[in-house]
Short mmCIF file of C-alpha atoms in Angstrom, two decimals:
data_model
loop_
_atom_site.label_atom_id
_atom_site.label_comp_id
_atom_site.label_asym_id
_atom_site.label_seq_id
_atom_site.Cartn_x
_atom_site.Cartn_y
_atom_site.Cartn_z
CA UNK I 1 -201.91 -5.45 -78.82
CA UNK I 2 -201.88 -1.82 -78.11
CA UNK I 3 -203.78 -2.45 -75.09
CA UNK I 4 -201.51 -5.15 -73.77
CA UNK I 5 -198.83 -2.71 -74.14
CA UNK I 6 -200.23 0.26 -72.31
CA UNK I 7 -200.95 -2.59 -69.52
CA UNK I 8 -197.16 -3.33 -69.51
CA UNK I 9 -196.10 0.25 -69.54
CA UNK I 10 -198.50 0.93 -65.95
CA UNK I 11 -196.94 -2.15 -64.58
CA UNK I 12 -193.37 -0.74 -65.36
CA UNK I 13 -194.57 3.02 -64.01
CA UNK I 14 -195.46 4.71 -61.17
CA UNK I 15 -194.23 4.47 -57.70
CA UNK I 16 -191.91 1.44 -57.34
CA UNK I 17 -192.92 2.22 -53.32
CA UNK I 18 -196.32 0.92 -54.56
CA UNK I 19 -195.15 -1.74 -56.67
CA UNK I 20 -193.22 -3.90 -53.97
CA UNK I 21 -196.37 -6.38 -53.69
CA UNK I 22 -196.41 -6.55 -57.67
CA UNK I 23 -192.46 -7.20 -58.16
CA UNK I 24 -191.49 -9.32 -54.92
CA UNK I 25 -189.07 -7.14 -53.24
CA UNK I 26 -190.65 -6.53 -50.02
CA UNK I 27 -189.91 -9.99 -48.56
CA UNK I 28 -186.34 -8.68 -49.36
CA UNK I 29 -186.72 -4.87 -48.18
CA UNK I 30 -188.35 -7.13 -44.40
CA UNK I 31 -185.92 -9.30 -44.22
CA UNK I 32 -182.85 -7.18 -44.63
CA UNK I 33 -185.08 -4.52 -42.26
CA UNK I 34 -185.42 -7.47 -39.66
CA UNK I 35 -181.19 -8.42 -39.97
CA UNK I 36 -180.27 -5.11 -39.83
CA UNK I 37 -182.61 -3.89 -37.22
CA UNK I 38 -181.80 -7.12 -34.87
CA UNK I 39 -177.85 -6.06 -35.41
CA UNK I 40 -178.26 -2.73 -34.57
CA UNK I 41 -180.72 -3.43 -31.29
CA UNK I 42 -178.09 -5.84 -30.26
CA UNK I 43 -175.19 -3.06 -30.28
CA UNK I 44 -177.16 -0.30 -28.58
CA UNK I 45 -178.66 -2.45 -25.95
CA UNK I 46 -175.84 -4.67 -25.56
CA UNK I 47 -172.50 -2.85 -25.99
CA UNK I 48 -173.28 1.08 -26.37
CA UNK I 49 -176.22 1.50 -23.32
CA UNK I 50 -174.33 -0.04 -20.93
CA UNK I 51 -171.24 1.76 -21.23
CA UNK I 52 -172.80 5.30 -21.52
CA UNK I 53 -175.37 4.55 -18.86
CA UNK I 54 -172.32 3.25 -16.43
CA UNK I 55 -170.13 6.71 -17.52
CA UNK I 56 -172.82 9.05 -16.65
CA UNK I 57 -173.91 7.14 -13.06
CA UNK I 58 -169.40 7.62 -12.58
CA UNK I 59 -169.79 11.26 -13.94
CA UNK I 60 -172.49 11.69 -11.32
CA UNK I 61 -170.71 9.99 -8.37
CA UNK I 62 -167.84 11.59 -9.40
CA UNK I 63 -169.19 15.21 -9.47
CA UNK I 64 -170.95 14.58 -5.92
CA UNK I 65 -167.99 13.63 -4.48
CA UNK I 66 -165.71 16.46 -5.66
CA UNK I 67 -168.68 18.60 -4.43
CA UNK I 68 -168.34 16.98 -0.78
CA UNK I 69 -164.62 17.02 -0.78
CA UNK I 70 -164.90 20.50 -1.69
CA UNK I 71 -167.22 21.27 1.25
CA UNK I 72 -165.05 19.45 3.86
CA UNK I 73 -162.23 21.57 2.41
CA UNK I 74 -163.74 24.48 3.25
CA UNK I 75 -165.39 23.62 6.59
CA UNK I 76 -161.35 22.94 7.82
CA UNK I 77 -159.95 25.65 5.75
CA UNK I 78 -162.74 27.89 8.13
CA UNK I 79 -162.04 26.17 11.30
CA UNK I 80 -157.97 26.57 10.94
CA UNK I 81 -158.87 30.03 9.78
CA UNK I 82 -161.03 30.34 12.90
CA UNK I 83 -158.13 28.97 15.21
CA UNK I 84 -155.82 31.21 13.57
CA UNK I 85 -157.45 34.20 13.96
CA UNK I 86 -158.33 33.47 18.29
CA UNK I 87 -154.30 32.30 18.43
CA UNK I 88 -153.56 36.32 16.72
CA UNK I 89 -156.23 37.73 19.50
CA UNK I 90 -154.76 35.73 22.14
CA UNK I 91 -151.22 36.98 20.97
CA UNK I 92 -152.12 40.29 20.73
CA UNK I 93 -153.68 40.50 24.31
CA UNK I 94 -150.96 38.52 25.72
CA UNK I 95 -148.11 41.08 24.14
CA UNK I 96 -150.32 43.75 25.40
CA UNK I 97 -150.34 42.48 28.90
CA UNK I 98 -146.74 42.23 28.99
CA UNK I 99 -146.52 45.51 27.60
CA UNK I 100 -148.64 46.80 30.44
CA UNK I 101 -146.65 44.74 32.86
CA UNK I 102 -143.61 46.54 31.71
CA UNK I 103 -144.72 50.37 32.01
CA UNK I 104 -145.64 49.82 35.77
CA UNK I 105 -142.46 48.24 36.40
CA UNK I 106 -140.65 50.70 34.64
CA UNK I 107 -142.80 53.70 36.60
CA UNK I 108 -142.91 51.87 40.03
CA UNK I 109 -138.71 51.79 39.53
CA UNK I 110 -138.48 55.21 38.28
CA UNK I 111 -140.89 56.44 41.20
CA UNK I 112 -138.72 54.79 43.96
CA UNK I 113 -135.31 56.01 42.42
CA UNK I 114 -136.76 59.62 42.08
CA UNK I 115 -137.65 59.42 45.78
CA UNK I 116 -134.76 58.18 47.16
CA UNK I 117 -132.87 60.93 44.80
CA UNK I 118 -135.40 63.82 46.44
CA UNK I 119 -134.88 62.11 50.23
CA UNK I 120 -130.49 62.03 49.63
CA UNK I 121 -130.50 65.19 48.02
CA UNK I 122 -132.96 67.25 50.42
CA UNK I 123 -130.51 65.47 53.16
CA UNK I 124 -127.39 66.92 51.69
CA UNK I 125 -129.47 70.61 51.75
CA UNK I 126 -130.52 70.74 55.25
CA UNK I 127 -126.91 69.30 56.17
CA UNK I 128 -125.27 72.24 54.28
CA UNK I 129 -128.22 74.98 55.37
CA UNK I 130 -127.09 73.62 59.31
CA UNK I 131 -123.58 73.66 58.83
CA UNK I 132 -124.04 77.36 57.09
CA UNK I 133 -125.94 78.68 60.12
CA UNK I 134 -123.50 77.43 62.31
CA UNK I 135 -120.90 79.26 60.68
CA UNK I 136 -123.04 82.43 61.05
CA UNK I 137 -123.75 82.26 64.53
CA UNK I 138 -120.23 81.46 64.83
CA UNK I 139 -119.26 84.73 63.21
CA UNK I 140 -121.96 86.39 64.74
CA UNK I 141 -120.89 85.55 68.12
CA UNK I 142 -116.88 86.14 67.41
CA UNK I 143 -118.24 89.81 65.89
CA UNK I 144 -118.59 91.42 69.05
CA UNK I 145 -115.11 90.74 70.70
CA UNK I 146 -113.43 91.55 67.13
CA UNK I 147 -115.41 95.08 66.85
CA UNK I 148 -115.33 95.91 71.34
CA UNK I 149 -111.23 95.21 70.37
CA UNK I 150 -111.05 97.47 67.05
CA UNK I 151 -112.74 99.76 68.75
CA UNK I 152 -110.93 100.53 71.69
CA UNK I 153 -108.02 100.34 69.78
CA UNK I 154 -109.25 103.37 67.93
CA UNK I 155 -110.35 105.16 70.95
CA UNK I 156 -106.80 104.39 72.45
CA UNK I 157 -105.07 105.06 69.08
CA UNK I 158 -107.44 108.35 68.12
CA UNK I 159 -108.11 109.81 71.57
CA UNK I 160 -105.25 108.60 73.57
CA UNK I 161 -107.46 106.74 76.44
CA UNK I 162 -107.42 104.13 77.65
CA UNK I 163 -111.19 103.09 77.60
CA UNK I 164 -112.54 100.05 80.10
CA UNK I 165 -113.27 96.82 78.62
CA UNK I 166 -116.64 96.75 79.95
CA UNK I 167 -117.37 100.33 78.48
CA UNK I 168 -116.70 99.14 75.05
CA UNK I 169 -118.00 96.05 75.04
CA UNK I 170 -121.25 97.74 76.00
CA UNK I 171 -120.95 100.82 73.31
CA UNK I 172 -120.59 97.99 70.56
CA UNK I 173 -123.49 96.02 71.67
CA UNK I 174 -125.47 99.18 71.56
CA UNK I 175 -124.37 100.43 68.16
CA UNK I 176 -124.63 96.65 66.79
CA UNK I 177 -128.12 96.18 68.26
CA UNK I 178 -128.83 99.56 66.31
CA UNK I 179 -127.44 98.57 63.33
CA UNK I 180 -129.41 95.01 63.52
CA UNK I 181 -132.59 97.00 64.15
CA UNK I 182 -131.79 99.36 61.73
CA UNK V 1 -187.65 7.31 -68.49
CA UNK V 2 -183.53 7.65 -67.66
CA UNK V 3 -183.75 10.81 -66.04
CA UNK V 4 -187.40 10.20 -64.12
CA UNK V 5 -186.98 11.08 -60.76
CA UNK V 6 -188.57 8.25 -58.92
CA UNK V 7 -186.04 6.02 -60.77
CA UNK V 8 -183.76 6.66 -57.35
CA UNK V 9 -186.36 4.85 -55.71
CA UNK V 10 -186.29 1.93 -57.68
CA UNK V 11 -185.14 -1.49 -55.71
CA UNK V 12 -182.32 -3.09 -57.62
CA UNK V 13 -180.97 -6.49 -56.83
CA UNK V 14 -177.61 -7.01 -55.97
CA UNK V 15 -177.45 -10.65 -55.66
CA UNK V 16 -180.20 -12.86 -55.16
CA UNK V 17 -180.71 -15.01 -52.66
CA UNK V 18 -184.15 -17.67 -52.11
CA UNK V 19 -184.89 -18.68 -48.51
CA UNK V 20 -187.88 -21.08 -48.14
CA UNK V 21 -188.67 -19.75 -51.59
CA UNK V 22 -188.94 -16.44 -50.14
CA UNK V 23 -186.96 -13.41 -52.25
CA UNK V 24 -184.48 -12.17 -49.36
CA UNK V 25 -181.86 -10.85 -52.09
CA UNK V 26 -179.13 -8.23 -51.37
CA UNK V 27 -180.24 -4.70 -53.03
CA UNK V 28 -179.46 -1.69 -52.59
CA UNK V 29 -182.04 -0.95 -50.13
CA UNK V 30 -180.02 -3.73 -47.79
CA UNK V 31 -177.11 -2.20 -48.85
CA UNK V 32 -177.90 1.08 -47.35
CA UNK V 33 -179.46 -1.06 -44.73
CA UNK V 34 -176.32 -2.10 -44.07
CA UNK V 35 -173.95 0.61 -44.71
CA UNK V 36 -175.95 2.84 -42.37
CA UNK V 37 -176.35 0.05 -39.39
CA UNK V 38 -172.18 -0.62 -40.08
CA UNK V 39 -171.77 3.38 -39.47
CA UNK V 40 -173.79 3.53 -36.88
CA UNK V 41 -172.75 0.50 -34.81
CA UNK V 42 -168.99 2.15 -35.47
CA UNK V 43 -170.34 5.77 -34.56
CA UNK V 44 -171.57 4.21 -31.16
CA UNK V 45 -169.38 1.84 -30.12
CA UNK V 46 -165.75 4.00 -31.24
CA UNK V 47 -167.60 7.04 -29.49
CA UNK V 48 -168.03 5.35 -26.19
CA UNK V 49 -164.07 3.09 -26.29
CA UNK V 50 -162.78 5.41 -23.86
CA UNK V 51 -166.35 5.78 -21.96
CA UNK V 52 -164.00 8.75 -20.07
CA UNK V 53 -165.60 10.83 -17.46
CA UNK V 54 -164.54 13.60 -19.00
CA UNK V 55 -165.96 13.02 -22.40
CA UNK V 56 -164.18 13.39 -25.66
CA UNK V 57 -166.28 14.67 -29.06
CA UNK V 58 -167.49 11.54 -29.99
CA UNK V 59 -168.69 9.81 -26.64
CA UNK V 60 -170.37 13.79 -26.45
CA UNK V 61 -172.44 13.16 -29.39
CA UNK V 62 -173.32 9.64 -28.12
CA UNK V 63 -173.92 10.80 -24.39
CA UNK V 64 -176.06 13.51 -25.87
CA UNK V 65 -178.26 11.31 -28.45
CA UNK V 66 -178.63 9.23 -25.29
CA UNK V 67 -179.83 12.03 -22.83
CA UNK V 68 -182.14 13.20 -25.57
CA UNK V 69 -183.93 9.96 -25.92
CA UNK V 70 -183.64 8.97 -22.38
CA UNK V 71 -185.75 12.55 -21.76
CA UNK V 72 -188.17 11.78 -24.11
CA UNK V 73 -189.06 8.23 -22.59
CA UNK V 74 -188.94 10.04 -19.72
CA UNK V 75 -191.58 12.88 -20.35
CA UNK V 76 -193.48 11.09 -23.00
CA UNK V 77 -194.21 7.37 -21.51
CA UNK V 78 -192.41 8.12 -17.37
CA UNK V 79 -190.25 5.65 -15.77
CA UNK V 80 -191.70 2.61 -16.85
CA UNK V 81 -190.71 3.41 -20.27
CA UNK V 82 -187.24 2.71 -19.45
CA UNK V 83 -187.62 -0.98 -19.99
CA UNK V 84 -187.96 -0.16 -23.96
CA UNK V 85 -185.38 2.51 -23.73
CA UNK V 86 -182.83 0.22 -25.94
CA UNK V 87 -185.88 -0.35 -28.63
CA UNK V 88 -186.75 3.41 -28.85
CA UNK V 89 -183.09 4.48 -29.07
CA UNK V 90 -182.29 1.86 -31.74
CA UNK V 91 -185.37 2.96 -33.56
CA UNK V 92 -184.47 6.79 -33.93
CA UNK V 93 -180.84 6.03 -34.77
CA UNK V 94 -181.57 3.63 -37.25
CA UNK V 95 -184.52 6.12 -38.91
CA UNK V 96 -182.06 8.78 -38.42
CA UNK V 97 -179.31 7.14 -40.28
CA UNK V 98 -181.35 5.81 -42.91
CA UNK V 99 -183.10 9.54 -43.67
CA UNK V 100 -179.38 11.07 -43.25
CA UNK V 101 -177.91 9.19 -45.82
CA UNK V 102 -180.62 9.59 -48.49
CA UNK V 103 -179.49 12.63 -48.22
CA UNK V 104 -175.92 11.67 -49.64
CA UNK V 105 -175.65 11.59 -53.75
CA UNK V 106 -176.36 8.36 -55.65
CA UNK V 107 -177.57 6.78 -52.56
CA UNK V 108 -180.93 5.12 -51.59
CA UNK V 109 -183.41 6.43 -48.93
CA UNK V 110 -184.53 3.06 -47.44
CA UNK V 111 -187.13 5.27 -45.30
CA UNK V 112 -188.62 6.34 -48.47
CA UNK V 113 -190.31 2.84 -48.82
CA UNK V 114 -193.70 2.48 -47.55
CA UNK V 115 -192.71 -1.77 -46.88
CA UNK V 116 -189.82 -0.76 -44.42
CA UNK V 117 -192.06 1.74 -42.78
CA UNK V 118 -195.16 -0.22 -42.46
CA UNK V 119 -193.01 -3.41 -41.30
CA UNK V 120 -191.27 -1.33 -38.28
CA UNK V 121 -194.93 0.74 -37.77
CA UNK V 122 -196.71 -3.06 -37.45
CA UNK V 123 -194.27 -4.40 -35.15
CA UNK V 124 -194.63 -1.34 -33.24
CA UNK V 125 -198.49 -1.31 -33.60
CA UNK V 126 -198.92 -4.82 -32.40
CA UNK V 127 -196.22 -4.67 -29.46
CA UNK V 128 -198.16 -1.75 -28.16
CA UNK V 129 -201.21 -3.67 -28.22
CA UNK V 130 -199.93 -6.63 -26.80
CA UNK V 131 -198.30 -4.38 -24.11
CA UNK V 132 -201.20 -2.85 -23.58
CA UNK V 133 -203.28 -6.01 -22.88
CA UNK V 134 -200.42 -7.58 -21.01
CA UNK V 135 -199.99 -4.73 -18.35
CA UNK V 136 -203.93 -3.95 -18.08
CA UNK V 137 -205.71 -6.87 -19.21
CA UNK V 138 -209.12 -6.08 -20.45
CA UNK V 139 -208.82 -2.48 -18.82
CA UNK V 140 -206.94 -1.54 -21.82
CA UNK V 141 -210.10 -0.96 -23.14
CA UNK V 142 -210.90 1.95 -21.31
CA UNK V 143 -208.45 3.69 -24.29
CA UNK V 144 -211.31 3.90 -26.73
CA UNK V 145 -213.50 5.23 -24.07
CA UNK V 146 -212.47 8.71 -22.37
CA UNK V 147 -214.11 9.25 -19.08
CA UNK V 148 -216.72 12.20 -18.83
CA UNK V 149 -218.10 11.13 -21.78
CA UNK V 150 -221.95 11.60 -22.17
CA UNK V 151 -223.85 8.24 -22.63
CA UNK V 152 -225.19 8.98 -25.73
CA UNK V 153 -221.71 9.82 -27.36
CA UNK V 154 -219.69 7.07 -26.23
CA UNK V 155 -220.90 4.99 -29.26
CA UNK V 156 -219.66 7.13 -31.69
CA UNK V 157 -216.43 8.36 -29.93
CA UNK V 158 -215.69 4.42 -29.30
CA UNK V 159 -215.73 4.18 -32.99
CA UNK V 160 -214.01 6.90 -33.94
CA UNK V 161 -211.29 6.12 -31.27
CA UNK V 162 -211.20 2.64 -32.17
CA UNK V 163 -210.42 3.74 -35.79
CA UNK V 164 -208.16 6.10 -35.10
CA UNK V 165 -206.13 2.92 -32.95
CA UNK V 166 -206.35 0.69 -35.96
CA UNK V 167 -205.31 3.66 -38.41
CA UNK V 168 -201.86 4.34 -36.38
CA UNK V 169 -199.64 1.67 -38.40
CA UNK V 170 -200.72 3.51 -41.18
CA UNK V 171 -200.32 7.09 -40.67
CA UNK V 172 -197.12 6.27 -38.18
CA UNK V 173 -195.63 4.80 -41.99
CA UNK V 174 -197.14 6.90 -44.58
CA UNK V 175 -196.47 10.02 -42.35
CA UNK V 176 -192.39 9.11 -42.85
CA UNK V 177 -192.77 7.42 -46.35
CA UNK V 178 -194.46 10.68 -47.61
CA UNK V 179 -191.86 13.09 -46.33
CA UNK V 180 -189.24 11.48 -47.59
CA UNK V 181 -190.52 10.76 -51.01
CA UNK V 182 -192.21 14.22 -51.26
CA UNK V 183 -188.88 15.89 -50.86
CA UNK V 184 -186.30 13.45 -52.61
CA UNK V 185 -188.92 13.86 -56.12
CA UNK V 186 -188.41 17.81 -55.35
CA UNK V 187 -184.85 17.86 -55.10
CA UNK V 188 -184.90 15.19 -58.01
CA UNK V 189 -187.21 17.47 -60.56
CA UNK V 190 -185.21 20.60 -59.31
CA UNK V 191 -182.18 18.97 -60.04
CA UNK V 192 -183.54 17.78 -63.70
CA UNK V 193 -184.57 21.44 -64.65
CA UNK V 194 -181.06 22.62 -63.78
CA UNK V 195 -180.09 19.90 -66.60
CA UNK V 196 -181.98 20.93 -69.15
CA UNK V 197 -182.21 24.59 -68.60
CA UNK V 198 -178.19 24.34 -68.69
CA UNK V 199 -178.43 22.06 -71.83
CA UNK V 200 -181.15 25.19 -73.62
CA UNK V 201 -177.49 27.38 -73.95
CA UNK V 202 -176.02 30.61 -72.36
CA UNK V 203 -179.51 32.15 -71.39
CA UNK V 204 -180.65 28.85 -69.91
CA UNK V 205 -177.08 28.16 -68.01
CA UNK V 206 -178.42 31.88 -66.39
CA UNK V 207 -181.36 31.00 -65.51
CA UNK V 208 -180.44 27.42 -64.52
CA UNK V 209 -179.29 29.44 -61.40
CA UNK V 210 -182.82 29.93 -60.06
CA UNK V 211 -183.28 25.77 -59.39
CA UNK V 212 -179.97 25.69 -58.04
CA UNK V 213 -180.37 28.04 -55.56
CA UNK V 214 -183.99 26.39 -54.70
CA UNK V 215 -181.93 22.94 -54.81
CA UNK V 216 -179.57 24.30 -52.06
CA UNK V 217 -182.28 25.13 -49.73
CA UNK V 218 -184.50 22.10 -50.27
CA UNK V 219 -181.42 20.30 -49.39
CA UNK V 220 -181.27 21.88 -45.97
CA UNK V 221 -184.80 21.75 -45.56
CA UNK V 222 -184.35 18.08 -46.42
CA UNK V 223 -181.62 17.69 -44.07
CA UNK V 224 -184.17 19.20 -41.28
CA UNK V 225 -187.10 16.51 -42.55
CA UNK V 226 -184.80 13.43 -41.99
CA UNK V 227 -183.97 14.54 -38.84
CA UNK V 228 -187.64 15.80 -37.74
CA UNK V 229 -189.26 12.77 -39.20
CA UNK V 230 -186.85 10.42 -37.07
CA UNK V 231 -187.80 12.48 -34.29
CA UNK V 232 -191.63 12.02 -35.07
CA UNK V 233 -191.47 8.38 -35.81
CA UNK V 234 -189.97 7.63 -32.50
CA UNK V 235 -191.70 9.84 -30.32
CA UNK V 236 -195.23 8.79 -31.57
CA UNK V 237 -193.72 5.26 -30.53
CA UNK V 238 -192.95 6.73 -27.06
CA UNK V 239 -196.64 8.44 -27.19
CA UNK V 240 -198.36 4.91 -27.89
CA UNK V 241 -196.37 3.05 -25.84
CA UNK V 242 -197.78 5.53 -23.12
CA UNK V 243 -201.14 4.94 -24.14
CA UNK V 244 -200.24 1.11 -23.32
CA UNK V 245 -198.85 1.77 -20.10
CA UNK V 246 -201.69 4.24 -18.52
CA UNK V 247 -204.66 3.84 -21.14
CA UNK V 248 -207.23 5.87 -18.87
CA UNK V 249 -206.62 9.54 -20.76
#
């Protein structure tokens, strides 16, 4: 009896892992392995592949076309850059043209006013130097009657003789030549 | 033997069901079986409803579980492997789930039965061998012999190769069934000295805090295992399954 018992007790003990075959309940622990296993296979390869395998190929195709659309950005944000910056340099050389344009103008005008000022004006001079010198000779020339007349008006009036005409006239030339040399 | 801590690994039945005489009853093995492929299934699908290019958290976790494995295939087997890419991906979310929740309280580690794990390592054993033949024929062969092999080795390395073939159902099952048994007794006996030292009065409540603090860590060490062992179990599938595709090492 004793020894049937002990018999009973190692059947009861140890692992139940290792008792499966003994008690039946691997058939069960397979089967419900195989059901579950099938169900889950059948999700993954059926529902949950699919749809992450098709999100990352769209995350990819999506990513490499942001990056081209991003490149083409920038090749036409550089060429209307480029265009911009030749239409400032072809401003900028135009306005200094015109610029340059306008300073000869403005020096060719000045030049031609400032001569025709300088011709008019050293006109007018000689004009009035001519018209001065005439006066002189003319008062140079009426000198000598006017002094030949005072004088022998003084001789007459001083000395009380009646002195020739041609006798004065002669003594002022002489004194007035004197005083010119002088 | 209430408090014996491989009671959590005993298989209870639920409600029995005979097919062909054959015991398939519902126990709580199916029932984590179940609960874990139901969370899963829910995990993967509600994670990828929106399958957004600009991912949320969920379809993140998903995208990421499928980059990892996708790598792995990739490095581990090449392109070729992609063909079983839906059989290795259900296999490491399925081990993973299964370890994982173990983990939970009052729950049952499926993994922690050596008839699960020898039933998946078979299938995987024999597909791989029938792969192998199937792609190389009788070339296959040429796995239990390694070129640059001296003549008067070969015998012996063809035998120890060809055991080492016919051992990997084993080892690929016992390797996970160990693990997981190993640490769910550790946390279990851990877990029974807190018990009774905190039953042995106010000196043994103070000491009681020794196992629990050991009980914390095995926990996260046994979070690590479930996830490692996943990771082993699958990628020695992606090794084999290698070894069936190019068998010349």
């Amino acid at each position: 009896m004793a020894n049937a018992n002990t018999e009973v007790a190692q059947d009861q003990g140890g692992l139940p892992q290792l008792n499966v075959i003994a008690d039946g309940t691997y058939t069960n622990q397979i089967a419900w392995l195989l059901l579950t296993f099938l169900f889950l296979f059948f999700v993954v390869s059926r529902i949950v592949l699919p749809r992450v395998t098709k999100v990352l190929g769209e995350r990819e195709e999506n990513v490499a076309n942001n990056l081209d659309t991003a490149e083409r950005l920038k090749n036409e944000a550089e060429e209307v850059k480029a265009a911009y910056e030749a239409a400032v340099a072809d401003a900028r050389k135009k306005a200094q043209e015109i610029v340059l344009g306008a300073k000869d103008t403005i020096q060719a005008d000045i030049a031609k006013a400032q001569s025709e000022l300088d011709a008019t004006l050293g006109a007018k001079a000689e004009e009035a130097e001519a018209r001065i010198m005439k006066a002189r000779d003319e008062a140079l020339a009426g000198i000598d009657t006017v002094a030949a007349e005072v004088a022998s008006e003084m001789v007459a009036k001083l000395a009380g003789v009646e002195a020739k005409e041609k006798t004065v006239a002669d003594a002022v030339k002489a004194a007035l030549d004197t005083a010119k040399g002088a | 033997m209430a408090h014996s801590p491989i009671e959590q690994f005993d298989v209870k039945p639920i409600a029995h069901f005979e097919i062909a005489g054959i015991d398939v009853s519902f126990t709580n093995s199916s029932l984590w079986m179940v609960l874990v492929v139901a969370f899963m299934s829910f995990f993967l699908i509600w994670g990828t409803r929106k399958n957004a290019t600009v991912p949320g958290r969920m379809q993140v976790m998903v995208e990421l579980m499928y980059s990892f494995i996708a790598g792995m295939i990739k490095d581990n087997v090449g392109k070729e492997g992609k063909q079983y890419f839906p059989f290795i991906f259900t296999l490491f979310v399925f081990i993973l789930g299964l370890n994982l929740a173990g983990m939970l309280p009052y729950s049952f580690t499926v993994t922690s039965h050596i008839a699960v794990n020898f039933a998946m390592a078979i299938f995987i054993f024999l597909g791989v061998t029938l792969i192998g033949f199937i792609k190389n024929g009788a070339g296959y062969l040429k796995l239990f012999a390694p070129s640059g092999v001296p003549g008067w080795l070969l015998p012996l390395i063809v035998a120890i190769e060809v055991i080492s073939y016919c051992t990997r159902p084993i080892s690929l099952s016992v390797r996970l069934f160990a693990n997981m048994l190993a640490g769910h007794i550790m946390m279990k006996v851990f877990a029974g000295f807190i018990v009774s030292m905190a039953a042995a009065g106010a000196a043994g409540m103070l000491g009681a805090i020794a196992p629990f603090a050991i009980n914390v860590l095995l926990t996260g060490l046994e979070i690590l295992v479930a996830c490692l062992q996943a990771y082993v179990f699958t990628i020695l599938t992606c090794i084999y399954l290698n070894d069936a595709m190019h068998p010349s090492h």
